CSV table of C-alpha atoms in Angstrom, one decimal:
chain,number,residue,atom,x,y,z
A,1,MET,CA,22.1,92.8,120.8
A,2,ASP,CA,25.6,93.1,122.0
A,3,ILE,CA,27.6,89.9,122.2
A,4,GLU,CA,31.2,89.7,123.6
A,5,ASN,CA,33.2,86.6,122.5
A,6,LEU,CA,36.1,86.0,124.8
A,7,GLN,CA,38.6,83.7,123.1
A,8,GLU,CA,35.8,81.4,121.7
A,9,THR,CA,35.4,80.0,125.4
A,10,VAL,CA,32.9,82.4,126.9
A,11,LEU,CA,30.1,84.4,125.2
A,12,VAL,CA,28.6,87.3,127.1
A,13,VAL,CA,25.3,88.6,125.6
A,14,ASN,CA,23.8,92.1,126.5
A,15,PRO,CA,26.8,92.8,128.9
A,16,THR,CA,25.4,96.2,129.8
A,17,GLY,CA,21.9,94.9,130.7
A,18,HIS,CA,20.1,96.5,133.6
A,19,SER,CA,18.1,93.7,134.9
A,20,SER,CA,19.2,92.1,138.3
A,21,VAL,CA,18.7,88.7,136.6
A,22,ALA,CA,21.9,87.0,135.5
A,23,LEU,CA,21.1,84.4,132.8
A,24,VAL,CA,23.5,81.4,132.2
A,25,CYS,CA,23.7,78.9,129.4
A,26,GLU,CA,26.3,76.3,130.2
A,27,HIS,CA,25.4,74.0,127.1
A,28,ALA,CA,24.9,76.7,124.6
A,29,SER,CA,27.2,75.4,121.9
A,30,SER,CA,28.0,72.2,120.0
A,31,LEU,CA,31.5,73.7,119.0
A,32,ILE,CA,34.4,71.3,119.3
A,33,PRO,CA,37.7,73.1,118.5
A,34,GLU,CA,39.7,71.8,115.6
A,35,THR,CA,42.5,70.6,118.0
A,36,TYR,CA,40.2,67.8,119.3
A,37,ALA,CA,39.5,66.3,115.9
A,38,ASN,CA,35.7,66.3,116.7
A,39,LEU,CA,36.6,64.0,119.7
A,40,GLY,CA,36.3,61.1,117.3
A,41,LEU,CA,32.5,61.5,117.0
A,42,ALA,CA,30.3,60.8,114.2
A,43,GLU,CA,28.7,63.9,112.5
A,44,GLN,CA,25.3,63.2,113.8
A,45,ASP,CA,26.7,62.8,117.3
A,46,GLN,CA,28.6,66.3,117.2
A,47,LEU,CA,25.1,67.9,116.7
A,48,SER,CA,23.0,65.8,119.0
A,49,HIS,CA,21.8,66.6,122.5
A,50,ALA,CA,24.8,64.7,123.9
A,51,ALA,CA,27.0,67.6,122.6
A,52,TRP,CA,24.8,70.6,123.7
A,53,ASP,CA,21.3,71.7,124.7
A,54,PRO,CA,19.4,72.4,121.4
A,55,GLY,CA,17.3,75.5,121.6
A,56,ALA,CA,18.5,76.6,125.0
A,57,MET,CA,20.9,79.4,123.8
A,58,ALA,CA,18.2,80.9,121.6
A,59,VAL,CA,15.6,80.9,124.4
A,60,ALA,CA,18.4,82.4,126.7
A,61,MET,CA,19.2,85.1,124.2
A,62,HIS,CA,15.5,86.2,123.8
A,63,LEU,CA,15.0,86.0,127.4
A,64,SER,CA,18.1,88.4,127.7
A,65,LYS,CA,16.4,90.8,125.3
A,66,VAL,CA,13.0,90.8,127.0
A,67,LEU,CA,14.4,91.1,130.6
A,68,ASP,CA,17.4,93.4,129.5
A,69,ALA,CA,19.6,90.8,131.4
A,70,VAL,CA,23.1,89.8,130.9
A,71,LEU,CA,23.7,86.4,129.7
A,72,VAL,CA,26.8,84.3,130.1
A,73,ALA,CA,27.2,81.2,128.0
A,74,SER,CA,29.9,78.6,127.3
A,75,GLY,CA,31.2,78.7,123.7
A,76,VAL,CA,32.3,75.1,123.4
A,77,SER,CA,30.5,71.7,123.5
A,78,ARG,CA,29.9,70.1,126.9
A,79,LEU,CA,31.8,67.1,125.6
A,80,VAL,CA,34.9,69.1,125.6
A,81,TYR,CA,34.1,70.6,129.0
A,82,ASP,CA,30.8,70.7,130.8
A,83,CYS,CA,30.8,74.1,132.5
A,84,ASN,CA,28.1,72.9,134.9
A,85,ARG,CA,30.3,70.5,136.5
A,86,PRO,CA,33.3,71.0,138.8
A,87,PRO,CA,36.8,69.7,137.5
A,88,SER,CA,36.4,66.8,140.0
A,89,ALA,CA,33.2,65.5,138.4
A,90,PRO,CA,33.5,62.3,136.4
A,91,ASP,CA,31.2,63.7,133.7
A,92,ALA,CA,33.1,67.1,133.4
A,93,MET,CA,34.7,65.6,130.2
A,94,PRO,CA,32.7,62.4,129.7
A,95,ALA,CA,33.9,59.3,127.9
A,96,ARG,CA,30.2,58.5,127.3
A,97,SER,CA,27.0,60.5,127.2
A,98,GLU,CA,23.8,58.4,127.2
A,99,VAL,CA,24.4,56.0,124.3
A,100,VAL,CA,27.2,58.2,122.7
A,101,GLU,CA,30.6,57.1,123.0
A,102,VAL,CA,33.2,59.9,123.2
A,103,PRO,CA,36.5,58.4,121.9
A,104,GLY,CA,38.4,61.7,122.5
A,105,ASN,CA,37.6,61.7,126.0
A,106,VAL,CA,38.8,58.2,126.9
A,107,ASP,CA,41.8,57.8,129.3
A,108,LEU,CA,42.5,61.5,129.5
A,109,SER,CA,45.7,62.1,131.5
A,110,SER,CA,45.7,64.5,134.4
A,111,ASP,CA,47.6,67.0,132.3
A,112,GLU,CA,45.1,66.9,129.4
A,113,LYS,CA,42.2,67.5,131.9
A,114,ALA,CA,44.0,70.3,133.6
A,115,LYS,CA,44.5,72.0,130.1
A,116,ARG,CA,40.8,71.8,129.4
A,117,VAL,CA,39.9,73.2,132.9
A,118,ALA,CA,42.3,76.1,132.3
A,119,ALA,CA,41.1,76.8,128.7
A,120,TYR,CA,37.3,76.4,129.3
A,121,TYR,CA,36.0,76.1,132.8
A,122,LEU,CA,38.0,78.7,134.6
A,123,PRO,CA,37.4,81.6,132.1
A,124,PHE,CA,33.6,80.7,132.1
A,125,ARG,CA,33.6,80.5,136.0
A,126,ASP,CA,35.5,83.7,136.4
A,127,GLU,CA,33.5,85.8,133.8
A,128,LEU,CA,30.3,84.6,135.3
A,129,ARG,CA,31.4,85.4,138.8
A,130,ALA,CA,32.4,88.8,137.7
A,131,ARG,CA,29.1,89.6,136.0
A,132,ILE,CA,27.1,88.6,139.1
A,133,GLN,CA,29.3,90.6,141.4
A,134,ALA,CA,28.4,93.6,139.3
A,135,ILE,CA,24.8,93.2,140.1
A,136,ALA,CA,23.4,94.7,143.4
A,137,THR,CA,20.8,92.0,144.0
A,138,PRO,CA,21.5,89.2,141.5
A,139,VAL,CA,19.0,86.5,140.7
A,140,ILE,CA,20.8,83.6,138.8
A,141,VAL,CA,18.7,81.7,136.3
A,142,THR,CA,20.3,78.9,134.2
A,143,ILE,CA,18.7,77.8,131.0
A,144,HIS,CA,18.9,74.2,129.6
A,145,SER,CA,17.0,71.9,127.3
A,146,PHE,CA,16.5,68.1,127.4
A,147,THR,CA,15.7,65.3,125.0
A,148,PRO,CA,12.1,64.0,124.8
A,149,VAL,CA,13.3,60.4,124.7
A,150,TYR,CA,16.0,59.2,127.1
A,151,HIS,CA,17.5,55.8,126.9
A,152,GLY,CA,14.5,54.8,124.9
A,153,LYS,CA,11.9,56.1,127.3
A,154,ARG,CA,9.6,59.0,126.6
A,155,ARG,CA,9.5,61.9,129.2
A,156,SER,CA,6.2,63.4,130.0
A,157,VAL,CA,7.7,66.4,131.8
A,158,GLU,CA,7.8,69.5,129.6
A,159,ILE,CA,9.5,72.1,131.9
A,160,GLY,CA,11.5,71.3,134.9
A,161,ILE,CA,12.2,73.6,137.8
A,162,LEU,CA,15.3,72.5,139.4
A,163,HIS,CA,16.9,73.7,142.7
A,164,ASP,CA,19.5,72.7,145.1
A,165,THR,CA,19.3,73.4,148.9
A,166,ASP,CA,17.9,76.9,148.2
A,167,THR,CA,14.3,76.5,147.1
A,168,ARG,CA,12.9,80.0,147.3
A,169,LEU,CA,12.6,80.9,143.6
A,170,ALA,CA,11.8,77.4,142.5
A,171,ASP,CA,8.9,77.3,145.0
A,172,ALA,CA,7.5,80.6,143.9
A,173,MET,CA,7.8,79.5,140.2
A,174,LEU,CA,6.1,76.3,141.0
A,175,LYS,CA,3.3,78.0,142.9
A,176,ARG,CA,2.7,80.5,140.0
A,177,ALA,CA,3.1,78.0,137.1
A,178,ASN,CA,-0.6,77.6,136.1
A,179,TRP,CA,-0.8,81.3,135.8
A,180,HIS,CA,1.8,81.4,133.2
A,181,VAL,CA,2.1,78.1,131.2
A,182,SER,CA,-0.1,75.1,130.1
A,183,PHE,CA,2.9,72.8,130.0
A,184,GLU,CA,3.6,69.8,132.3
A,185,VAL,CA,5.8,71.5,135.0
A,186,LYS,CA,7.6,69.3,137.6
A,187,ARG,CA,10.1,69.9,140.4
A,188,ASN,CA,13.6,68.6,139.9
A,189,ALA,CA,12.8,66.7,136.7
A,190,PRO,CA,14.0,65.2,134.6
A,191,TYR,CA,17.2,65.8,136.7
A,192,GLY,CA,17.8,67.0,140.2
A,193,ALA,CA,20.7,68.0,142.6
A,194,SER,CA,21.3,64.3,143.3
A,195,ASP,CA,22.3,64.0,139.7
A,196,GLY,CA,25.0,66.4,140.0
A,197,VAL,CA,23.4,69.1,137.7
A,198,THR,CA,23.3,72.0,140.1
A,199,HIS,CA,27.0,73.0,140.2
A,200,THR,CA,26.5,76.4,138.8
A,201,LEU,CA,23.9,77.3,141.4
A,202,GLN,CA,26.1,75.9,144.2
A,203,GLU,CA,29.1,77.8,142.9
A,204,HIS,CA,27.5,81.2,142.1
A,205,ALA,CA,24.4,81.6,144.0
A,206,ILE,CA,23.9,79.4,147.0
A,207,LYS,CA,27.3,80.4,148.6
A,208,GLU,CA,26.3,83.9,148.5
A,209,GLY,CA,22.5,83.6,149.3
A,210,HIS,CA,21.4,84.7,145.9
A,211,LEU,CA,17.9,83.7,144.5
A,212,ASN,CA,18.5,81.1,141.9
A,213,VAL,CA,16.8,78.4,139.8
A,214,MET,CA,17.7,76.1,136.9
A,215,LEU,CA,15.3,75.7,134.1
A,216,GLU,CA,15.0,72.6,132.0
A,217,ILE,CA,12.9,72.9,128.8
A,218,ARG,CA,12.0,69.7,126.6
A,219,ASN,CA,13.8,70.5,123.3
A,220,ASP,CA,11.0,69.6,121.1
A,221,LEU,CA,9.1,72.7,122.5
A,222,ILE,CA,11.7,75.0,121.4
A,223,SER,CA,12.8,73.6,118.0
A,224,THR,CA,11.8,76.7,115.9
A,225,GLN,CA,12.5,80.4,116.3
A,226,SER,CA,8.9,81.2,117.0
A,227,ASP,CA,8.7,78.5,119.7
A,228,GLN,CA,12.1,79.7,121.3
A,229,GLU,CA,10.7,83.4,121.5
A,230,ARG,CA,7.3,82.3,122.7
A,231,MET,CA,8.9,80.2,125.4
A,232,ALA,CA,11.2,82.9,126.5
A,233,THR,CA,8.5,85.5,126.7
A,234,LEU,CA,6.4,83.1,128.9
A,235,ILE,CA,9.3,82.4,131.1
A,236,ALA,CA,10.1,86.1,131.5
A,237,GLY,CA,6.7,86.9,132.9
A,238,TRP,CA,6.8,83.9,135.0
A,239,LEU,CA,10.1,84.9,136.5
A,240,VAL,CA,8.9,88.5,137.2
A,241,ASP,CA,5.8,87.2,138.8
A,242,ALA,CA,7.8,84.8,141.0
A,243,CYS,CA,10.2,87.5,142.2
A,244,ALA,CA,7.3,89.7,143.1
A,245,GLN,CA,5.8,86.9,145.1
A,246,LEU,CA,9.0,86.7,147.1
A,247,GLY,CA,8.6,90.5,147.8
A,248,VAL,CA,11.8,91.3,145.7
A,249,ASN,CA,10.1,94.1,143.7
A,250,GLY,CA,12.2,95.7,140.9
A,251,VAL,CA,14.7,93.0,140.8
A,252,ALA,CA,13.4,91.7,137.5
A,253,GLU,CA,11.4,93.7,135.1
A,254,CYS,CA,9.8,92.5,131.8
A,255,SER,CA,9.7,94.7,128.7
A,256,ALA,CA,7.2,92.6,126.8
């Protein structure tokens, strides 16, 4: 599968994909460029869910293959810059993520923040916008994963279907969930718009009236390659069905 790496800040997978689905993975990578000295993090924290969404990029890449869809992903850790947050958001460059302290993000100056926005957020935003604009009737789908235990509490939800003010695609997926998956599926869980997690949907879909949804998958369900491919295949069929239920025939087609 073709992958374009744009200055290590943005990854574009399957750039010539023919699907109307535009896939997004904002938390695809745990990479912290050398200039940031690992942000002062311990090694285990650099690879933890605080730094990225484990399994999400692998699911997104297989989904890109099955749907023949373009995928735009961030190439750096969300602790360097969270591309699913606007520059004004306090957690765009968080000094703390759950129980993980991020020393390299403490007391960042306005200039330091602006440099990260220019280096990581703006290239991602502009590339994603360009890819979406190249699609006649785009359907924006963002892929995330979440930890099974958060602040010491076990989460029962296995797949979250998230939306902002535009509920069309989320409603259709929730309606058809039992036809495609046997997982515990919930609306706006474990996060929702009130938690500030729908920036990509707001910025790239809702403003233009494009169908959109954010998918959250519990990361223990996608810890192996076989699990990731199975999940992607299930989601592909589910998305295609949901689009058909909305009467948007031909927007998304599944090859497997």
